[in-house]
GROMACS .gro file of C-alpha atoms in nm:
model
  449
    1SER     CA    1   0.000   0.002   0.000
    2LEU     CA    2   0.111   0.351  -0.076
    3GLN     CA    3  -0.128   0.513   0.159
    4ILE     CA    4   0.152   0.687   0.340
    5ALA     CA    5   0.209   0.900   0.030
    6LEU     CA    6  -0.124   1.076   0.084
    7MET     CA    7  -0.066   1.147   0.448
    8THR     CA    8   0.040   1.491   0.568
    9ARG     CA    9   0.343   1.533   0.784
   10ARG     CA   10   0.115   1.594   1.083
   11GLN     CA   11  -0.080   1.276   1.023
   12LEU     CA   12   0.245   1.083   0.992
   13ARG     CA   13   0.365   1.214   1.331
   14CYS     CA   14   0.048   1.092   1.496
   15SER     CA   15   0.000   0.765   1.313
   16GLU     CA   16  -0.010   0.448   1.510
   17LEU     CA   17   0.297   0.228   1.481
   18PRO     CA   18   0.377  -0.104   1.641
   19LYS     CA   19   0.480  -0.031   1.997
   20SER     CA   20   0.831  -0.083   2.128
   21PRO     CA   21   0.862  -0.211   2.487
   22GLY     CA   22   0.867   0.084   2.730
   23ARG     CA   23   0.821   0.352   2.467
   24PRO     CA   24   0.482   0.498   2.355
   25LEU     CA   25   0.436   0.580   1.990
   26GLY     CA   26   0.215   0.787   1.767
   27GLU     CA   27  -0.082   0.950   1.934
   28GLU     CA   28   0.029   0.837   2.281
   29ARG     CA   29   0.335   1.059   2.245
   30ILE     CA   30   0.114   1.349   2.156
   31ARG     CA   31  -0.103   1.287   2.462
   32GLU     CA   32   0.212   1.317   2.669
   33GLY     CA   33   0.236   1.677   2.570
   34ARG     CA   34   0.491   1.650   2.293
   35SER     CA   35   0.300   1.868   2.048
   36ASN     CA   36   0.615   1.953   1.868
   37LEU     CA   37   0.698   1.589   1.798
   38SER     CA   38   0.912   1.557   1.485
   39LEU     CA   39   1.026   1.270   1.273
   40SER     CA   40   1.368   1.282   1.429
   41LEU     CA   41   1.224   1.143   1.752
   42LEU     CA   42   1.127   0.820   1.576
   43THR     CA   43   1.373   0.528   1.610
   44VAL     CA   44   1.547   0.365   1.324
   45ARG     CA   45   1.337   0.057   1.395
   46GLU     CA   46   1.017   0.256   1.362
   47LEU     CA   47   1.138   0.406   1.031
   48LYS     CA   48   1.207   0.062   0.896
   49ILE     CA   49   0.850  -0.031   0.988
   50ILE     CA   50   0.715   0.263   0.794
   51LEU     CA   51   0.926   0.184   0.492
   52LYS     CA   52   0.855  -0.190   0.507
   53GLU     CA   53   0.482  -0.124   0.509
   54ASN     CA   54   0.530   0.064   0.182
   55ASN     CA   55   0.764  -0.183   0.025
   56LEU     CA   56   1.065   0.047   0.064
   57LYS     CA   57   1.360  -0.155   0.186
   58VAL     CA   58   1.650  -0.023   0.393
   59SER     CA   59   1.996  -0.177   0.362
   60GLY     CA   60   2.215  -0.073   0.652
   61ARG     CA   61   2.260   0.306   0.647
   62LYS     CA   62   2.294   0.345   0.270
   63ILE     CA   63   1.989   0.383   0.048
   64ASP     CA   64   2.006   0.381  -0.326
   65LEU     CA   65   1.697   0.592  -0.400
   66ILE     CA   66   1.724   0.562  -0.778
   67SER     CA   67   1.736   0.183  -0.807
   68ARG     CA   68   1.492   0.104  -0.535
   69LEU     CA   69   1.230   0.358  -0.623
   70SER     CA   70   1.267   0.285  -0.994
   71SER     CA   71   1.198  -0.089  -0.935
   72LEU     CA   72   0.887   0.005  -0.743
   73GLY     CA   73   0.755   0.213  -1.029
   74VAL     CA   74   0.746   0.543  -0.845
   75LEU     CA   75   1.018   0.694  -1.058
   76GLU     CA   76   0.829   0.813  -1.357
   77HIS     CA   77   0.978   0.863  -1.711
   78LYS     CA   78   0.804   1.042  -1.996
   79GLU     CA   79   0.761   0.793  -2.284
   80ALA     CA   80   0.985   0.547  -2.105
   81GLN     CA   81   1.344   0.581  -2.234
   82LYS     CA   82   1.257   0.750  -2.562
   83SER     CA   83   1.250   1.096  -2.404
   84SER     CA   84   1.561   1.287  -2.315
   85GLU     CA   85   1.379   1.475  -2.044
   86GLU     CA   86   1.476   1.413  -1.677
   87PRO     CA   87   1.256   1.174  -1.482
   88LYS     CA   88   1.027   1.307  -1.214
   89PHE     CA   89   0.950   1.183  -0.870
   90GLY     CA   90   0.599   1.143  -0.723
   91PRO     CA   91   0.486   1.248  -0.377
   92ILE     CA   92   0.588   0.921  -0.219
   93VAL     CA   93   0.951   0.988  -0.307
   94MET     CA   94   0.932   1.335  -0.158
   95LEU     CA   95   0.794   1.203   0.166
   96THR     CA   96   1.042   0.915   0.172
   97VAL     CA   97   1.334   1.151   0.133
   98GLU     CA   98   1.197   1.367   0.412
   99ILE     CA   99   1.184   1.061   0.641
  100ILE     CA  100   1.524   0.943   0.541
  101SER     CA  101   1.690   1.278   0.587
  102SER     CA  102   1.572   1.280   0.955
  103PHE     CA  103   1.741   0.953   1.042
  104PHE     CA  104   2.037   0.862   0.829
  105GLU     CA  105   2.350   1.069   0.889
  106LYS     CA  106   2.562   0.852   0.663
  107ILE     CA  107   2.436   0.829   0.308
  108ASP     CA  108   2.632   0.773  -0.013
  109LEU     CA  109   2.636   1.136  -0.128
  110GLU     CA  110   2.691   1.043  -0.494
  111ILE     CA  111   2.365   0.850  -0.490
  112LEU     CA  112   2.169   1.122  -0.318
  113LEU     CA  113   2.300   1.396  -0.543
  114ARG     CA  114   2.221   1.179  -0.852
  115ALA     CA  115   1.868   1.146  -0.722
  116ALA     CA  116   1.845   1.517  -0.655
  117CYS     CA  117   1.947   1.601  -1.012
  118VAL     CA  118   1.621   1.459  -1.143
  119CYS     CA  119   1.392   1.630  -0.903
  120LYS     CA  120   1.425   2.003  -0.906
  121LYS     CA  121   1.157   2.051  -0.639
  122TRP     CA  122   1.384   1.921  -0.367
  123ASN     CA  123   1.547   2.162  -0.133
  124THR     CA  124   1.872   1.972  -0.176
  125ALA     CA  125   2.081   2.191   0.049
  126SER     CA  126   1.831   2.136   0.333
  127VAL     CA  127   1.834   1.761   0.277
  128LEU     CA  128   2.209   1.749   0.286
  129ARG     CA  129   2.225   1.957   0.604
  130THR     CA  130   2.005   1.708   0.784
  131SER     CA  131   2.124   1.376   0.639
  132CYS     CA  132   2.479   1.402   0.503
  133ARG     CA  133   2.700   1.510   0.783
  134SER     CA  134   2.897   1.201   0.688
  135VAL     CA  135   2.990   1.178   0.319
  136VAL     CA  136   3.095   0.854   0.149
  137LEU     CA  137   3.223   0.871  -0.207
  138ASN     CA  138   3.254   0.525  -0.371
  139HIS     CA  139   3.210   0.597  -0.739
  140SER     CA  140   3.533   0.768  -0.850
  141VAL     CA  141   3.413   0.856  -1.199
  142ARG     CA  142   3.164   1.109  -1.059
  143TYR     CA  143   3.381   1.267  -0.796
  144ALA     CA  144   3.431   1.596  -0.970
  145ALA     CA  145   3.056   1.654  -1.029
  146VAL     CA  146   2.962   1.552  -0.677
  147LEU     CA  147   3.219   1.781  -0.510
  148LYS     CA  148   3.120   2.070  -0.738
  149ASN     CA  149   2.762   2.027  -0.634
  150MET     CA  150   2.861   2.037  -0.270
  151ILE     CA  151   3.044   2.360  -0.331
  152LYS     CA  152   2.760   2.504  -0.534
  153TRP     CA  153   2.505   2.437  -0.265
  154GLN     CA  154   2.735   2.571   0.005
  155GLN     CA  155   2.696   2.245   0.196
  156THR     CA  156   3.052   2.198   0.303
  157PRO     CA  157   3.028   2.387   0.631
  158PHE     CA  158   2.798   2.121   0.760
  159ILE     CA  159   3.004   1.816   0.665
  160ARG     CA  160   3.174   1.636   0.955
  161SER     CA  161   3.312   1.331   0.784
  162VAL     CA  162   3.444   1.266   0.433
  163GLU     CA  163   3.548   0.919   0.318
  164ILE     CA  164   3.689   0.851  -0.033
  165ASN     CA  165   3.732   0.483  -0.113
  166SER     CA  166   3.865   0.490  -0.473
  167MET     CA  167   4.109   0.688  -0.696
  168PHE     CA  168   4.030   1.013  -0.864
  169ARG     CA  169   4.031   0.994  -1.242
  170CYS     CA  170   4.090   1.360  -1.321
  171ASP     CA  171   4.275   1.655  -1.185
  172ASP     CA  172   3.945   1.842  -1.164
  173GLY     CA  173   3.832   1.600  -0.892
  174LEU     CA  174   4.146   1.673  -0.684
  175SER     CA  175   4.105   2.049  -0.710
  176SER     CA  176   3.739   2.018  -0.616
  177LEU     CA  177   3.840   1.816  -0.308
  178VAL     CA  178   4.083   2.089  -0.205
  179LYS     CA  179   3.797   2.342  -0.228
  180VAL     CA  180   3.567   2.121  -0.027
  181VAL     CA  181   3.823   2.071   0.247
  182SER     CA  182   3.902   2.444   0.259
  183ARG     CA  183   3.531   2.514   0.335
  184ALA     CA  184   3.469   2.221   0.573
  185VAL     CA  185   3.522   2.413   0.896
  186SER     CA  186   3.336   2.141   1.094
  187LEU     CA  187   3.529   1.852   0.942
  188VAL     CA  188   3.620   1.593   1.210
  189THR     CA  189   3.718   1.287   1.005
  190LEU     CA  190   3.893   1.269   0.668
  191ILE     CA  191   3.977   0.938   0.496
  192ILE     CA  192   4.136   0.934   0.153
  193GLN     CA  193   4.229   0.593   0.019
  194PHE     CA  194   4.386   0.667  -0.314
  195SER     CA  195   4.738   0.730  -0.437
  196GLU     CA  196   4.715   0.842  -0.796
  197PHE     CA  197   4.783   1.204  -0.705
  198ASN     CA  198   5.013   1.374  -0.464
  199THR     CA  199   4.786   1.403  -0.165
  200LEU     CA  200   5.040   1.629   0.009
  201THR     CA  201   4.889   1.914  -0.195
  202ILE     CA  202   4.572   1.878   0.023
  203ILE     CA  203   4.751   1.874   0.357
  204PRO     CA  204   4.833   2.247   0.384
  205CYS     CA  205   4.474   2.318   0.316
  206ILE     CA  206   4.371   2.075   0.593
  207GLY     CA  207   4.605   2.236   0.842
  208SER     CA  208   4.482   2.583   0.759
  209HIS     CA  209   4.108   2.536   0.735
  210CYS     CA  210   4.016   2.233   0.949
  211PRO     CA  211   4.075   2.326   1.311
  212SER     CA  212   3.819   2.064   1.430
  213LEU     CA  213   3.981   1.771   1.251
  214GLU     CA  214   4.032   1.475   1.492
  215HIS     CA  215   4.092   1.176   1.259
  216LEU     CA  216   4.304   1.174   0.944
  217ASP     CA  217   4.373   0.866   0.734
  218ILE     CA  218   4.547   0.945   0.407
  219ALA     CA  219   4.767   0.781   0.146
  220VAL     CA  220   5.096   0.959   0.099
  221PRO     CA  221   5.337   0.928  -0.193
  222ASN     CA  222   5.704   0.887  -0.100
  223ALA     CA  223   5.858   1.053  -0.408
  224VAL     CA  224   5.838   1.408  -0.282
  225ASP     CA  225   6.072   1.709  -0.252
  226MET     CA  226   6.173   1.921   0.045
  227ALA     CA  227   5.872   2.141  -0.004
  228SER     CA  228   5.652   1.839   0.081
  229GLN     CA  229   5.811   1.815   0.420
  230GLN     CA  230   5.674   2.158   0.500
  231SER     CA  231   5.337   2.048   0.361
  232LEU     CA  232   5.329   1.761   0.611
  233MET     CA  233   5.428   1.985   0.895
  234ALA     CA  234   5.122   2.199   0.817
  235LEU     CA  235   4.924   1.937   1.005
  236SER     CA  236   5.044   2.102   1.324
  237GLY     CA  237   4.761   2.347   1.266
  238CYS     CA  238   4.514   2.067   1.360
  239GLN     CA  239   4.575   2.068   1.734
  240LYS     CA  240   4.265   1.855   1.796
  241LEU     CA  241   4.402   1.574   1.582
  242SER     CA  242   4.397   1.252   1.789
  243THR     CA  243   4.437   0.981   1.521
  244LEU     CA  244   4.681   1.016   1.231
  245ARG     CA  245   4.736   0.735   0.980
  246LEU     CA  246   4.980   0.775   0.693
  247ARG     CA  247   5.002   0.501   0.429
  248PHE     CA  248   5.310   0.540   0.213
  249THR     CA  249   5.245   0.412  -0.142
  250ASP     CA  250   5.562   0.421  -0.348
  251GLY     CA  251   5.791   0.186  -0.158
  252CYS     CA  252   6.103   0.273   0.040
  253THR     CA  253   6.254   0.542  -0.185
  254ALA     CA  254   6.532   0.779  -0.084
  255SER     CA  255   6.313   1.083  -0.124
  256GLY     CA  256   6.056   0.918   0.097
  257ALA     CA  257   6.322   0.863   0.360
  258ARG     CA  258   6.381   1.234   0.370
  259LEU     CA  259   6.014   1.294   0.415
  260VAL     CA  260   5.980   1.075   0.725
  261ASP     CA  261   6.269   1.253   0.886
  262ILE     CA  262   6.020   1.507   1.004
  263LEU     CA  263   5.768   1.262   1.150
  264PRO     CA  264   5.915   1.272   1.503
  265ALA     CA  265   5.885   1.651   1.498
  266LEU     CA  266   5.531   1.631   1.363
  267ILE     CA  267   5.428   1.393   1.642
  268ARG     CA  268   5.582   1.620   1.898
  269GLY     CA  269   5.391   1.918   1.760
  270LEU     CA  270   5.048   1.749   1.782
  271LYS     CA  271   4.968   1.787   2.151
  272ASN     CA  272   4.651   1.574   2.153
  273LEU     CA  273   4.769   1.294   1.928
  274ARG     CA  274   4.674   0.952   2.078
  275ALA     CA  275   4.730   0.714   1.785
  276PHE     CA  276   4.982   0.729   1.503
  277THR     CA  277   5.012   0.473   1.219
  278ALA     CA  278   5.272   0.471   0.940
  279ARG     CA  279   5.240   0.181   0.703
  280ASN     CA  280   5.526   0.095   0.460
  281LEU     CA  281   5.740   0.350   0.636
  282PRO     CA  282   6.043   0.435   0.410
  283THR     CA  283   6.302   0.489   0.682
  284ASN     CA  284   6.613   0.345   0.518
  285GLY     CA  285   6.790   0.372   0.852
  286ILE     CA  286   6.812   0.750   0.881
  287THR     CA  287   6.495   0.854   1.069
  288PRO     CA  288   6.592   1.018   1.398
  289TRP     CA  289   6.358   0.812   1.621
  290SER     CA  290   6.551   0.912   1.924
  291ALA     CA  291   6.392   1.257   1.880
  292LEU     CA  292   6.042   1.109   1.912
  293ALA     CA  293   5.856   1.232   2.217
  294SER     CA  294   5.489   1.268   2.309
  295GLU     CA  295   5.299   1.301   2.639
  296THR     CA  296   4.968   1.178   2.491
  297LEU     CA  297   5.049   0.913   2.233
  298ARG     CA  298   4.898   0.579   2.337
  299GLU     CA  299   4.929   0.369   2.019
  300LEU     CA  300   5.219   0.359   1.771
  301ASP     CA  301   5.192   0.138   1.466
  302LEU     CA  302   5.496   0.112   1.238
  303SER     CA  303   5.387  -0.203   1.060
  304ASN     CA  304   5.538  -0.315   0.729
  305SER     CA  305   5.842  -0.096   0.780
  306LYS     CA  306   6.207  -0.193   0.795
  307ASP     CA  307   6.541  -0.097   0.944
  308LEU     CA  308   6.366   0.108   1.214
  309GLY     CA  309   6.648   0.078   1.461
  310SER     CA  310   6.946   0.129   1.239
  311ALA     CA  311   6.982   0.497   1.326
  312LEU     CA  312   6.961   0.435   1.704
  313SER     CA  313   7.277   0.419   1.911
  314PRO     CA  314   7.311   0.211   2.229
  315GLY     CA  315   7.153   0.385   2.527
  316ALA     CA  316   6.904   0.587   2.320
  317ARG     CA  317   6.566   0.655   2.470
  318ILE     CA  318   6.226   0.718   2.313
  319ILE     CA  319   6.010   0.908   2.565
  320LEU     CA  320   5.645   0.810   2.536
  321PRO     CA  321   5.515   0.788   2.887
  322ALA     CA  322   5.155   0.721   2.790
  323LEU     CA  323   5.225   0.460   2.515
  324GLU     CA  324   5.023   0.137   2.567
  325THR     CA  325   5.046  -0.037   2.229
  326LEU     CA  326   5.360  -0.060   2.008
  327LYS     CA  327   5.340  -0.249   1.675
  328ILE     CA  328   5.656  -0.307   1.463
  329ALA     CA  329   5.655  -0.565   1.186
  330TRP     CA  330   6.017  -0.562   1.064
  331THR     CA  331   6.344  -0.425   1.201
  332GLY     CA  332   6.611  -0.576   0.980
  333SER     CA  333   6.790  -0.903   0.922
  334GLY     CA  334   7.138  -1.049   0.993
  335SER     CA  335   7.376  -0.942   1.270
  336ASP     CA  336   7.316  -0.570   1.187
  337GLY     CA  337   6.941  -0.628   1.199
  338GLN     CA  338   6.969  -0.803   1.541
  339ALA     CA  339   7.167  -0.511   1.677
  340ALA     CA  340   6.908  -0.264   1.539
  341THR     CA  341   6.629  -0.465   1.702
  342ASP     CA  342   6.805  -0.465   2.037
  343HIS     CA  343   6.863  -0.091   2.018
  344LEU     CA  344   6.503  -0.018   1.915
  345VAL     CA  345   6.346  -0.238   2.184
  346ALA     CA  346   6.578  -0.097   2.449
  347ALA     CA  347   6.499   0.257   2.346
  348PHE     CA  348   6.125   0.209   2.376
  349ALA     CA  349   6.161   0.010   2.699
  350ALA     CA  350   6.359   0.290   2.859
  351GLY     CA  351   6.090   0.555   2.792
  352CYS     CA  352   5.755   0.372   2.782
  353PRO     CA  353   5.672   0.253   3.138
  354ALA     CA  354   5.301   0.223   3.058
  355LEU     CA  355   5.347  -0.024   2.773
  356LEU     CA  356   5.081  -0.302   2.775
  357ARG     CA  357   5.105  -0.452   2.428
  358LEU     CA  358   5.431  -0.509   2.233
  359LEU     CA  359   5.387  -0.666   1.889
  360LEU     CA  360   5.711  -0.741   1.707
  361HIS     CA  361   5.557  -0.953   1.436
  362SER     CA  362   5.864  -1.040   1.233
  363SER     CA  363   6.149  -0.948   1.458
  364PHE     CA  364   6.379  -1.182   1.647
  365VAL     CA  365   6.491  -1.059   1.992
  366SER     CA  366   6.774  -1.155   2.219
  367ARG     CA  367   6.797  -1.195   2.592
  368ALA     CA  368   6.933  -0.841   2.607
  369SER     CA  369   6.604  -0.714   2.457
  370LEU     CA  370   6.399  -0.912   2.709
  371ASP     CA  371   6.608  -0.780   3.001
  372ALA     CA  372   6.552  -0.425   2.881
  373LEU     CA  373   6.178  -0.488   2.861
  374ALA     CA  374   6.178  -0.642   3.209
  375ALA     CA  375   6.350  -0.341   3.349
  376GLY     CA  376   6.131  -0.072   3.186
  377CYS     CA  377   5.793  -0.230   3.113
  378ARG     CA  378   5.655  -0.384   3.432
  379ARG     CA  379   5.293  -0.367   3.317
  380LEU     CA  380   5.333  -0.567   2.996
  381GLU     CA  381   5.033  -0.789   2.927
  382VAL     CA  382   5.076  -0.901   2.563
  383LEU     CA  383   5.412  -0.995   2.409
  384ARG     CA  384   5.426  -1.103   2.042
  385LEU     CA  385   5.767  -1.188   1.901
  386GLY     CA  386   5.880  -1.314   1.567
  387GLY     CA  387   6.128  -1.537   1.737
  388LEU     CA  388   6.407  -1.575   1.990
  389ARG     CA  389   6.779  -1.599   1.927
  390GLY     CA  390   7.051  -1.737   2.145
  391PHE     CA  391   6.829  -1.965   2.364
  392ALA     CA  392   6.947  -2.318   2.424
  393HIS     CA  393   6.766  -2.599   2.600
  394GLY     CA  394   6.730  -2.539   2.968
  395ASP     CA  395   6.764  -2.162   2.954
  396ASP     CA  396   6.558  -1.986   3.217
  397PHE     CA  397   6.350  -1.796   2.963
  398GLY     CA  398   6.019  -1.922   3.095
  399GLY     CA  399   6.096  -1.856   3.456
  400GLY     CA  400   6.242  -1.520   3.366
  401LEU     CA  401   5.918  -1.409   3.204
  402ALA     CA  402   5.722  -1.524   3.503
  403LEU     CA  403   5.941  -1.315   3.731
  404ASP     CA  404   6.002  -1.016   3.505
  405PHE     CA  405   5.651  -0.968   3.370
  406PRO     CA  406   5.401  -1.044   3.648
  407GLU     CA  407   5.108  -0.909   3.445
  408LEU     CA  408   5.176  -1.107   3.124
  409ARG     CA  409   4.868  -1.272   2.985
  410VAL     CA  410   4.950  -1.360   2.624
  411LEU     CA  411   5.287  -1.479   2.493
  412VAL     CA  412   5.338  -1.561   2.126
  413CYS     CA  413   5.673  -1.669   1.988
  414PRO     CA  414   5.643  -1.899   1.685
  415ALA     CA  415   6.018  -1.957   1.632
  416VAL     CA  416   6.285  -2.038   1.886
  417PHE     CA  417   6.642  -2.092   1.772
  418GLY     CA  418   6.819  -2.370   1.968
  419GLU     CA  419   6.661  -2.671   2.124
  420GLY     CA  420   6.346  -2.489   2.233
  421ILE     CA  421   6.199  -2.412   2.573
  422PRO     CA  422   6.041  -2.688   2.777
  423VAL     CA  423   5.684  -2.616   2.868
  424GLU     CA  424   5.728  -2.722   3.224
  425ARG     CA  425   5.966  -2.432   3.287
  426ILE     CA  426   5.690  -2.174   3.221
  427CYS     CA  427   5.553  -2.039   3.549
  428CYS     CA  428   5.336  -1.732   3.491
  429PRO     CA  429   5.062  -1.647   3.738
  430ARG     CA  430   4.843  -1.455   3.488
  431LEU     CA  431   4.937  -1.625   3.160
  432ARG     CA  432   4.637  -1.750   2.969
  433THR     CA  433   4.775  -1.833   2.624
  434ALA     CA  434   5.128  -1.903   2.511
  435MET     CA  435   5.254  -2.021   2.168
  436LEU     CA  436   5.614  -2.131   2.169
  437SER     CA  437   5.771  -2.307   1.866
  438ARG     CA  438   5.420  -2.374   1.734
  439LEU     CA  439   5.316  -2.535   2.060
  440LEU     CA  440   4.994  -2.390   2.200
  441VAL     CA  441   4.994  -2.398   2.581
  442SER     CA  442   4.645  -2.365   2.738
  443ARG     CA  443   4.580  -2.242   3.096
  444ALA     CA  444   4.543  -2.602   3.215
  445GLN     CA  445   4.893  -2.681   3.093
  446VAL     CA  446   5.062  -2.385   3.256
  447GLU     CA  447   5.222  -2.465   3.589
  448GLU     CA  448   5.050  -2.292   3.879
  449PRO     CA  449   5.266  -2.051   4.077
   0.00000   0.00000   0.00000
């Protein structure tokens, strides 16, 4: 039934809907004195009931108005496909959009704008203000047109989140994105998952015009010049930034190595930064990690990077007093790589007393590294190692962990050089799961203290 299409907004507010436990609906709400009841007070469940009764389906929080309404026959064309005129929507569509705009903050903007283009009666800017505080762009071929429409309707001041999941196909799209970002004064989250263009051209704009930005996830090319270092430092203008993820895209190039030289300074300059991720970090052994310091950083992810400790000297310290999670996937190979690993672990252990989770996924550590951790990280709960070097049968590795890390709950070490570690030597009061040399040790198998 399409009876709802003939109802006025007032009638819709007062219409009887199936009751939710503990919450009156429809006329009962009006009787409670809520004469100004609006659609925004309805729950998502109630909205789905309305749409279901009218054969309008909801899939998550994204609604393709064109395909669904066309299949229901409410999207009218003049002379079918023979006419070049734009299709028109009936009253049911108008009402449906009004309902949707009151509930769904995250709608695929490209779909909504495409629907708006065929119905000139819509107050599109009003619809976007209420429903599209979070923008998702999935169809790269239409980026430029979508972004231009956002600028045209002066919608960008209301946008709080922009997520781009594909590559741009034209320079026009990138320039439009720069304009959108420069006007998005309320922008809180920006995710750009493409690498075809130099995204560093956008970052100065972000630092200058997005003071409310809290989360930035952006693909960064490595092949950049010295001017790009200054571009990256422009992020220091986003002092509310709490999460920063940089995904380097061109491999470990020399120019990229120059770029990451400034990362420690950038982290120091962001006073509210809590999580920093750098994937495929092109360090090439010259990044001055000893200069890294932050009072607020809680998570540091340097996964898929290499030679991280090559530039550290013995005795170096990395001061991160609030750090709780450290992820490092690769620190080098051979004798030089082992020394780099020991220097890196010792540097973090000396300055990270709050460390709870240490994940060295592909790195082999020595007894010296474990001793450094035992001295500086008393609260360690999760220890993930790529392997151990220099341990022979009968070494007191298990007992050492039990004594040195009283809070340890998870121990993973898939490779042990030497004869291995006998399970009966492990004595950890809080250990729940341990994997040593591909041997899973359950709580029942761990010796009680």
